[in-house]
Short mmCIF file of C-alpha atoms and ligand atoms in Angstrom, two decimals:
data_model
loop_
_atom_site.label_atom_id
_atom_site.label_comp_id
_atom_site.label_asym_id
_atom_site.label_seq_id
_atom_site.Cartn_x
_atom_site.Cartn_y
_atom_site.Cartn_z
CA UNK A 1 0.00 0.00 0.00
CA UNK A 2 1.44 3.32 -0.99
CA UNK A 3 2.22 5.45 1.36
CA UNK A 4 2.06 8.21 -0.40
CA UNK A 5 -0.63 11.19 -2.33
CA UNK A 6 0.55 10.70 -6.07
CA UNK A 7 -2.26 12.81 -7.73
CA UNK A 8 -0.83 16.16 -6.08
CA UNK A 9 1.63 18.86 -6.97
CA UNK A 10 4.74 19.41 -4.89
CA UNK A 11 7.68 21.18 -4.59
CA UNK A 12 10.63 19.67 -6.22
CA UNK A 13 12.75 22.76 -5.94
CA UNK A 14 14.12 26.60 -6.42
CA UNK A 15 13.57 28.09 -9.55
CA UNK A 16 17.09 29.25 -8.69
CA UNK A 17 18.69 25.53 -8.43
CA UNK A 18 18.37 24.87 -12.10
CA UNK A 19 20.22 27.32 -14.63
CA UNK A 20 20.07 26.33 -18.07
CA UNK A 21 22.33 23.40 -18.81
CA UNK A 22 21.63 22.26 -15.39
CA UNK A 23 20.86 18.98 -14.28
CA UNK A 24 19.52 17.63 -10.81
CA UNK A 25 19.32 13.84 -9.31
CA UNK A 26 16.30 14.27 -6.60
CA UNK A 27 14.32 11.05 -5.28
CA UNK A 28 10.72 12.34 -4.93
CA UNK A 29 7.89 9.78 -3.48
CA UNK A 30 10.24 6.96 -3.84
CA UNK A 31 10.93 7.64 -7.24
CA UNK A 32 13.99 8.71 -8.66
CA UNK A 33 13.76 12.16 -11.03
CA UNK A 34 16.41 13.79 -12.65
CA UNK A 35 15.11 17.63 -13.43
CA UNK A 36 16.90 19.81 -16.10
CA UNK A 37 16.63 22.90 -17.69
CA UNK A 38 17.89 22.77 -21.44
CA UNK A 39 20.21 25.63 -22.96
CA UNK A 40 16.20 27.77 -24.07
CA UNK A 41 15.38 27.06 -20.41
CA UNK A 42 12.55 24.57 -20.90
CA UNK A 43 12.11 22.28 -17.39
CA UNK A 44 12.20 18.67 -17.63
CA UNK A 45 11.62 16.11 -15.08
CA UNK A 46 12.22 12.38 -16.41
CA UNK A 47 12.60 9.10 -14.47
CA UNK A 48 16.13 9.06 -13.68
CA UNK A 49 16.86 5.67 -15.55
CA UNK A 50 18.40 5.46 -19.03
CA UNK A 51 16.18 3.20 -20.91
CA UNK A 52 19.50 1.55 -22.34
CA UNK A 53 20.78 0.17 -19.44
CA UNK A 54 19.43 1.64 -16.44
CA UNK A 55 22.47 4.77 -15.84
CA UNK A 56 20.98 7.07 -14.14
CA UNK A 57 20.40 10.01 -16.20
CA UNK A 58 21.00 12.49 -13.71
CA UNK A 59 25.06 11.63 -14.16
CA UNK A 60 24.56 12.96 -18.04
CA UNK A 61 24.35 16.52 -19.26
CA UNK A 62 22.31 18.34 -21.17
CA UNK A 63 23.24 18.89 -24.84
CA UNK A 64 21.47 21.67 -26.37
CA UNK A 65 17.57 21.10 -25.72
CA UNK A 66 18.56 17.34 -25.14
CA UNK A 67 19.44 15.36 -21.95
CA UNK A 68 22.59 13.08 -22.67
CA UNK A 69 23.43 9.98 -20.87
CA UNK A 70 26.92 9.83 -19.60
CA UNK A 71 27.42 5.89 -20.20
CA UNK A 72 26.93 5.75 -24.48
CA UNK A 73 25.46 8.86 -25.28
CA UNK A 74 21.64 8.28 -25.65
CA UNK A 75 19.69 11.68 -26.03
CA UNK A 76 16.41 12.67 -24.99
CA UNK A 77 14.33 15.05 -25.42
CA UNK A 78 11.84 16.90 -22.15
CA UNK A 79 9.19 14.44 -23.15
CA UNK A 80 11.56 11.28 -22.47
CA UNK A 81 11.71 10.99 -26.10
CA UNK A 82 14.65 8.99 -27.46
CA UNK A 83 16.26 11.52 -29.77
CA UNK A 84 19.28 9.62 -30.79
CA UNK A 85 21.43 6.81 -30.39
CA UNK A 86 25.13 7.69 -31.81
CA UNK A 87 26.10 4.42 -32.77
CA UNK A 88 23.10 3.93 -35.07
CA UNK A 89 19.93 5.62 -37.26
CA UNK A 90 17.30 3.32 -36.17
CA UNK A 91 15.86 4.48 -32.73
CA UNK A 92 13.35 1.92 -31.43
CA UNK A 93 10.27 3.08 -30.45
CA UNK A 94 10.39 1.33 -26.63
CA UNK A 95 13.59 3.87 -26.52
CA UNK A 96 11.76 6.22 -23.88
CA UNK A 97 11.47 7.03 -20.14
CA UNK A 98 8.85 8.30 -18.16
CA UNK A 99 8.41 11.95 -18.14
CA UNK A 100 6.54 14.15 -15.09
CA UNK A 101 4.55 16.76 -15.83
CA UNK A 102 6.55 20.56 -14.20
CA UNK A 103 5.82 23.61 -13.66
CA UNK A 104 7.35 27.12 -12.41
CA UNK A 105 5.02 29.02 -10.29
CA UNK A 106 6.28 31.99 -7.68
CA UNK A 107 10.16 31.01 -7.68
CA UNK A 108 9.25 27.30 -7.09
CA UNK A 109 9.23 24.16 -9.40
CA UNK A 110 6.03 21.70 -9.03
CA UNK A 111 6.40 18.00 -10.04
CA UNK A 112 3.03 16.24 -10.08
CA UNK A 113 3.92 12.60 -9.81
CA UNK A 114 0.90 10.60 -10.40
CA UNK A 115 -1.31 9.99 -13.12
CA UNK A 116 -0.18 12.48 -15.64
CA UNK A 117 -3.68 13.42 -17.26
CA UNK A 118 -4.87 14.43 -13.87
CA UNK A 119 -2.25 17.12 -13.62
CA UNK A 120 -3.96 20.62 -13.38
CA UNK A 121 -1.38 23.99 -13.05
CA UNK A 122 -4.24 25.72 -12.09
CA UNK A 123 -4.19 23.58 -8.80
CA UNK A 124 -0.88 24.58 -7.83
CA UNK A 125 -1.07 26.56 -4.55
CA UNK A 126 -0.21 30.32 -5.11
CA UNK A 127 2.08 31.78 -2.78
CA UNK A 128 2.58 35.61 -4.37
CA UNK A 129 4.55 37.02 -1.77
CA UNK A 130 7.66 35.61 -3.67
CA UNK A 131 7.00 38.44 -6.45
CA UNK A 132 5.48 41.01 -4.30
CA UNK A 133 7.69 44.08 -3.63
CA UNK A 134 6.21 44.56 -0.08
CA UNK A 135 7.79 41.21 1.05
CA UNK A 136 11.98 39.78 1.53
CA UNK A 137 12.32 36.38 1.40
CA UNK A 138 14.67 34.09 1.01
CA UNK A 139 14.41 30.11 -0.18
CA UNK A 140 15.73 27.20 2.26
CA UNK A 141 16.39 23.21 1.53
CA UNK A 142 16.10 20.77 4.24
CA UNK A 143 16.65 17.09 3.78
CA UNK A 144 14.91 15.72 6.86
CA UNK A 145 15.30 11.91 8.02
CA UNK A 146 11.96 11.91 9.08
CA UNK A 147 8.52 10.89 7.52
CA UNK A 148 6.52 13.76 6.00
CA UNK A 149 3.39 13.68 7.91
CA UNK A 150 5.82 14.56 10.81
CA UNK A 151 6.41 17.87 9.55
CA UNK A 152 3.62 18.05 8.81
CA UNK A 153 1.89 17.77 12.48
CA UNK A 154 5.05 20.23 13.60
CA UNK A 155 3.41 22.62 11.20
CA UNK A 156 0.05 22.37 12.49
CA UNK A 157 0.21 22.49 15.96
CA UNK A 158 2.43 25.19 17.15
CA UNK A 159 2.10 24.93 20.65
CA UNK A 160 5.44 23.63 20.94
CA UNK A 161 6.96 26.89 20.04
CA UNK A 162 7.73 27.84 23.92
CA UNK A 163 9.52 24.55 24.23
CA UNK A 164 11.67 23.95 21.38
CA UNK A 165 11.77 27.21 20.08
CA UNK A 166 12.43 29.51 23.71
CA UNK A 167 15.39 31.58 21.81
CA UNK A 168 13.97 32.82 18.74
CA UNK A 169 9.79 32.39 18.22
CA UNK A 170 9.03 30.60 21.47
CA UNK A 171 8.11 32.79 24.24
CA UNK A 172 5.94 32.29 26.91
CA UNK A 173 4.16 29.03 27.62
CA UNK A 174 1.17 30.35 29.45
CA UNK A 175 0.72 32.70 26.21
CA UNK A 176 0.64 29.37 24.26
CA UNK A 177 -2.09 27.52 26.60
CA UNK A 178 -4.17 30.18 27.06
CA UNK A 179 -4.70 30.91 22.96
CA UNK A 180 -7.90 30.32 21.63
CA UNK A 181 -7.02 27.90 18.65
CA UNK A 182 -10.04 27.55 16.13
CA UNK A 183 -8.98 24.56 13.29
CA UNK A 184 -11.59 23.79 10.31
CA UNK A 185 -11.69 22.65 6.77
CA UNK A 186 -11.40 25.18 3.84
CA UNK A 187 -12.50 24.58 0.41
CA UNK A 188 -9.23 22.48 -0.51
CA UNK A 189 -7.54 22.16 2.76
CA UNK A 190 -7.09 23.28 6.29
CA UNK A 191 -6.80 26.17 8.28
CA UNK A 192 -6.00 27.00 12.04
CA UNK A 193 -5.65 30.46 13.67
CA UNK A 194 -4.36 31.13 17.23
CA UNK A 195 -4.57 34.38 18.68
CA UNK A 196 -2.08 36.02 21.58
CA UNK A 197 -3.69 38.98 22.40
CA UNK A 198 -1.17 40.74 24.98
CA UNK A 199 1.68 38.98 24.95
CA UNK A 200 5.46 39.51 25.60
CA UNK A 201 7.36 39.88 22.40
CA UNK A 202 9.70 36.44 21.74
CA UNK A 203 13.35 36.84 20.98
CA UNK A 204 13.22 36.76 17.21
CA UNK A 205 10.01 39.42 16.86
CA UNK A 206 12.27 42.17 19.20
CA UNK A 207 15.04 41.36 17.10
CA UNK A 208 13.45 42.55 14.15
CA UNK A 209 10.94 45.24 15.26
CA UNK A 210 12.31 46.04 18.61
CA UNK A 211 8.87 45.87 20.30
CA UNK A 212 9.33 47.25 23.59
CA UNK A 213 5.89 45.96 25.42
CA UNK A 214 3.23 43.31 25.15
CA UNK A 215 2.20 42.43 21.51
CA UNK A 216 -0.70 40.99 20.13
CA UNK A 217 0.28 38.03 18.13
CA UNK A 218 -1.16 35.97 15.68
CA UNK A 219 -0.43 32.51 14.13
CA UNK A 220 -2.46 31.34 11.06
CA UNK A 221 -1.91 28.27 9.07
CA UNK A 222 -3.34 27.34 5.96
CA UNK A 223 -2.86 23.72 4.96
CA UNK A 224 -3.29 22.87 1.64
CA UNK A 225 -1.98 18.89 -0.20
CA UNK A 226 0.88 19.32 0.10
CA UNK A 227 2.09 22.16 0.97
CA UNK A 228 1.78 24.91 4.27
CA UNK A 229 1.38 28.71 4.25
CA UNK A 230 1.50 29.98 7.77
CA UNK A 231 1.26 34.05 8.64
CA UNK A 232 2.67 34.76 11.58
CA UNK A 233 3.66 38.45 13.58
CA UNK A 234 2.58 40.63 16.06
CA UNK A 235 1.40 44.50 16.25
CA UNK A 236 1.86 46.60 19.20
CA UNK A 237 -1.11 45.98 22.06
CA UNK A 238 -4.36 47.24 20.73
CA UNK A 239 -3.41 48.59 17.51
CA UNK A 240 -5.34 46.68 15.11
CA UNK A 241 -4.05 43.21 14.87
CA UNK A 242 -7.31 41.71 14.95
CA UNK A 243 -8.94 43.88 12.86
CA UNK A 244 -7.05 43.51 9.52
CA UNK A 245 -4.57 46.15 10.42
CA UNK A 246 -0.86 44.87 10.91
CA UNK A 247 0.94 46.75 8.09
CA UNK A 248 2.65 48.63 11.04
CA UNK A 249 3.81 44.94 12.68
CA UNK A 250 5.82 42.34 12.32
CA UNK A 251 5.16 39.64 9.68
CA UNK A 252 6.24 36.59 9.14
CA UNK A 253 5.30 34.67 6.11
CA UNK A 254 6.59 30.95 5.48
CA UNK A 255 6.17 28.59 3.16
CA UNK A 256 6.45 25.00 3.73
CA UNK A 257 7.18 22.64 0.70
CA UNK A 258 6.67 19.42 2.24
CA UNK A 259 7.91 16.08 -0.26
CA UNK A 260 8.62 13.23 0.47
CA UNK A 261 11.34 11.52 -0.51
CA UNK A 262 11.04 7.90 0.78
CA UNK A 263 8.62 6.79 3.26
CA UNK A 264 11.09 8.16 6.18
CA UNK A 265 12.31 11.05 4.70
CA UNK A 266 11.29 14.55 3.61
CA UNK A 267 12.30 17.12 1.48
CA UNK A 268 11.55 20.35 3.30
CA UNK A 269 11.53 23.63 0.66
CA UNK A 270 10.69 26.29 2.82
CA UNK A 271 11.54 30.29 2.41
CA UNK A 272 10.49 32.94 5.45
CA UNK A 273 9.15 36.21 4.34
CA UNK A 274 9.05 39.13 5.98
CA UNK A 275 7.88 42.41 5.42
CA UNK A 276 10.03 44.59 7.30
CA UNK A 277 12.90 45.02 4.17
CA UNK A 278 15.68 46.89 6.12
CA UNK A 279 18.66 44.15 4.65
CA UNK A 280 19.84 43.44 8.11
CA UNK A 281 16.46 42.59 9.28
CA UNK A 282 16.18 40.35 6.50
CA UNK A 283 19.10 38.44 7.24
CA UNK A 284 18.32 38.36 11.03
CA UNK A 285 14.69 37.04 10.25
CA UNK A 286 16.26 34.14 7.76
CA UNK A 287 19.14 33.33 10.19
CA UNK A 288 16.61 32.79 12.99
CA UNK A 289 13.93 30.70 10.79
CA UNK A 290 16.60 28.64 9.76
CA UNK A 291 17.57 27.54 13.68
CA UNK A 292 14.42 27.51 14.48
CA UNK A 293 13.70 24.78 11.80
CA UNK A 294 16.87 23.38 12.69
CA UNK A 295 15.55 22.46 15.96
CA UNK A 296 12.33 20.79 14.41
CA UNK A 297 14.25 19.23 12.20
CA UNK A 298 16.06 17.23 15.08
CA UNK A 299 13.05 16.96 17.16
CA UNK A 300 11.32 14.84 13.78
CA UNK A 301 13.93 12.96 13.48
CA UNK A 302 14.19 11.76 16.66
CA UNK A 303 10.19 10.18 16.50
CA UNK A 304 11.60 8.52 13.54
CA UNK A 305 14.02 6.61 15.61
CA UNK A 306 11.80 6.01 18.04
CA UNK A 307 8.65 4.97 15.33
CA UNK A 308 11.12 2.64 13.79
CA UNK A 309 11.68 0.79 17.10
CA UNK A 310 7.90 -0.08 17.35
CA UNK A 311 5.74 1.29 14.20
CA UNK A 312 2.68 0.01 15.67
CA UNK A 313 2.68 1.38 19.18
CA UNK A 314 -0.08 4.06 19.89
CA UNK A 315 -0.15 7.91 20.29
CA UNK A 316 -2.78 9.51 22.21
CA UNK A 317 -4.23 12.81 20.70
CA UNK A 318 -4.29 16.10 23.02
CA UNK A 319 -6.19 19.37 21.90
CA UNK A 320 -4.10 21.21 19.97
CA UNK A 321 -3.54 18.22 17.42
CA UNK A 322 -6.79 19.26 16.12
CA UNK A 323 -5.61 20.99 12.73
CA UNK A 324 -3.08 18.04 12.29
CA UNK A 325 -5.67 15.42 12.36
CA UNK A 326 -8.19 17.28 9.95
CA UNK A 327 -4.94 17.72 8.17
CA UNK A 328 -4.16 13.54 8.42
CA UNK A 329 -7.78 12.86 7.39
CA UNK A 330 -7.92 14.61 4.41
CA UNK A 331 -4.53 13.39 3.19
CA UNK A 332 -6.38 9.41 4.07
CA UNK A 333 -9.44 10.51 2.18
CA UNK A 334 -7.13 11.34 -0.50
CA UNK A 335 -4.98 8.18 -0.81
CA UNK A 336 -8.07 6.14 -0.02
CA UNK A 337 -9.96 7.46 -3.69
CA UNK A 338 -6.44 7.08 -5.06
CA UNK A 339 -5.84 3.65 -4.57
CA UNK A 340 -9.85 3.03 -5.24
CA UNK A 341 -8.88 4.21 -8.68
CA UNK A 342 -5.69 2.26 -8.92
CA UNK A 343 -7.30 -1.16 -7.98
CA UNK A 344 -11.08 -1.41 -8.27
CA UNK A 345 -10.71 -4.43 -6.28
CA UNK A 346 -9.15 -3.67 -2.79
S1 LIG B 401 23.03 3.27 -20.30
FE1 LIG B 401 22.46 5.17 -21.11
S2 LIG B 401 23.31 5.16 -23.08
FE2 LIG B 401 23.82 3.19 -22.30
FE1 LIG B 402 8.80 24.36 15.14
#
């Protein structure tokens, strides 16, 4: 039984990581993809497999608007058309590898992996704040050893800011209890909002605003397969927060790219976005994301371990796990009606 979505788009890098020329070997749902971008700067994403004798085509290069395998010099084209075999005219027509559908959308490259006449572009999640003027960001990749629903419940449920996060978004625990945390389904996913009305200002948010008294701080996560937005900042006490008005704050703006890569581990595009663009602020706002993440990053590996000991053991569910398990059912819907397609009969 897969353990996996296939019929969804995710994130199978930067924009930036491919220049044209460029080739990539990534493992994505357990299936090895080498992505190019040929010399015009077409993307490509093939099964990274030459059809010749199984090379992986991610160890070739690309030659022109061609992808050329490094063991005898087979060409294809972004299709996973053979294009030509060196040593010969005739190209037989079984000479050709699976291709993925790709797309560019706000500095990221989708891969849809399953059934490739199901692939919509219109489906792809939007995230404009990566062309928006008002916004800094900058682009992260993780490679955690962890399985991706993991991240994707440390997404979700952010009451454990005040304990693994005390020295940059953490703050105070009684803050986190006492927020009112409302999770329900949207049209195509998930949201949960938290509110922390008059607050003291963590370590990273006085770091880049300087806030000198209690905050009120927000936290809102959209969830959508498979990928998280989640909006989070603070304005000064009383100044609008709640009512629409935080263009004086603190934001924080992150996107999540969760994929996985094998059933226990997890390719983790993310980028922070902020919109206070003073350079240094920028940088201080990255640096701290990218600790912060760090320290999820160990804390997801670490269930893994223990998982792997005893996959079958139970967890109990507390409160705040709500969001994650409307999150977990919808994925199980999902992967239920995909495999209903796939075998009629199971
Ligand atoms: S294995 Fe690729 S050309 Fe022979
Ligand atoms: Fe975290």
């Amino acid at each position: 039984m897969s353990m996996f979505l296939n019929n969804a788009w995710y994130v199978a890098g930067w924009s930036s990581d491919l220049a044209p020329g460029q080739t990539i070997g990534r493992k994505f749902l357990g299936q090895s993809v080498v992505l190019f971008r040929t010399q015009s700067g077409v993307l490509g994403a093939l099964e990274d497999r030459c059809i010749h004798r199984a090379m992986p085509l991610s160890q070739g290069h690309m030659a022109g608007e061609m992808i050329r395998c490094a063991y005898h010099g087979l060409e294809y084209d972004s299709a996973g058309v053979c294009t030509r075999i060196p040593s010969q005219e005739r190209i037989p027509s079984k000479a050709r590898v699976r291709s993925y559908p790709v797309q560019e959308q706000d500095a990221a490259i989708w891969i849809w992996m399953g059934e490739a006449e199901r692939a919509d572009v219109a489906d792809i999640p939007r995230h404009a704040m990566h062309q928006d003027p008002a916004w800094a960001w900058r682009g992260e990749h993780f490679k955690v050893a962890g399985n991706w629903q993991l991240l994707i419940d440390n997404l979700m449920d952010l009451s454990h800011l005040p304990y693994i996060h005390p020295h940059t978004i953490g703050g105070d625990p009684d803050t986190h209890f006492r927020a009112k945390t409302v999770a329900e389904r949207s049209d195509n996913g998930v949201v949960v909002r938290r509110h922390m009305p008059n607050s003291p200002p963590p370590p990273t948010y006085v770091a880049a605003k300087g806030f000198q008294g209690p905050i009120d701080r927000w936290q809102e996560i959209e969830f959508m397969p498979v990928m998280l937005r989640i909006h989070t900042g603070a304005c000064d006490v009383g100044t609008g927060a709640y009512e629409g008005r935080r263009e004086h704050g603190f934001s924080m703006m992150g996107f999540h790219g969760i994929t996985p890569e094998t059933e226990k581990t997890t390719h983790y595009f993310w980028s922070m976005a902020t919109n206070i663009l003073t350079p240094g602020v920028v940088d201080t706002v990255f640096e701290q994301t990218a600790l912060t993440f760090k320290e999820d990053q160990a804390v997801l590996e670490q269930q893994q371990l223990r998982i792997d000991e005893n996959p079958l053991a139970p967890l109990v569910d507390i409160g705040t796990d709500a969001g994650g398990n409307f999150a977990r059912r919808q994925l199980e819907a999902l992967m239920r009606a995909e495999r209903a397609t796939l075998s009629p009969a199971a």
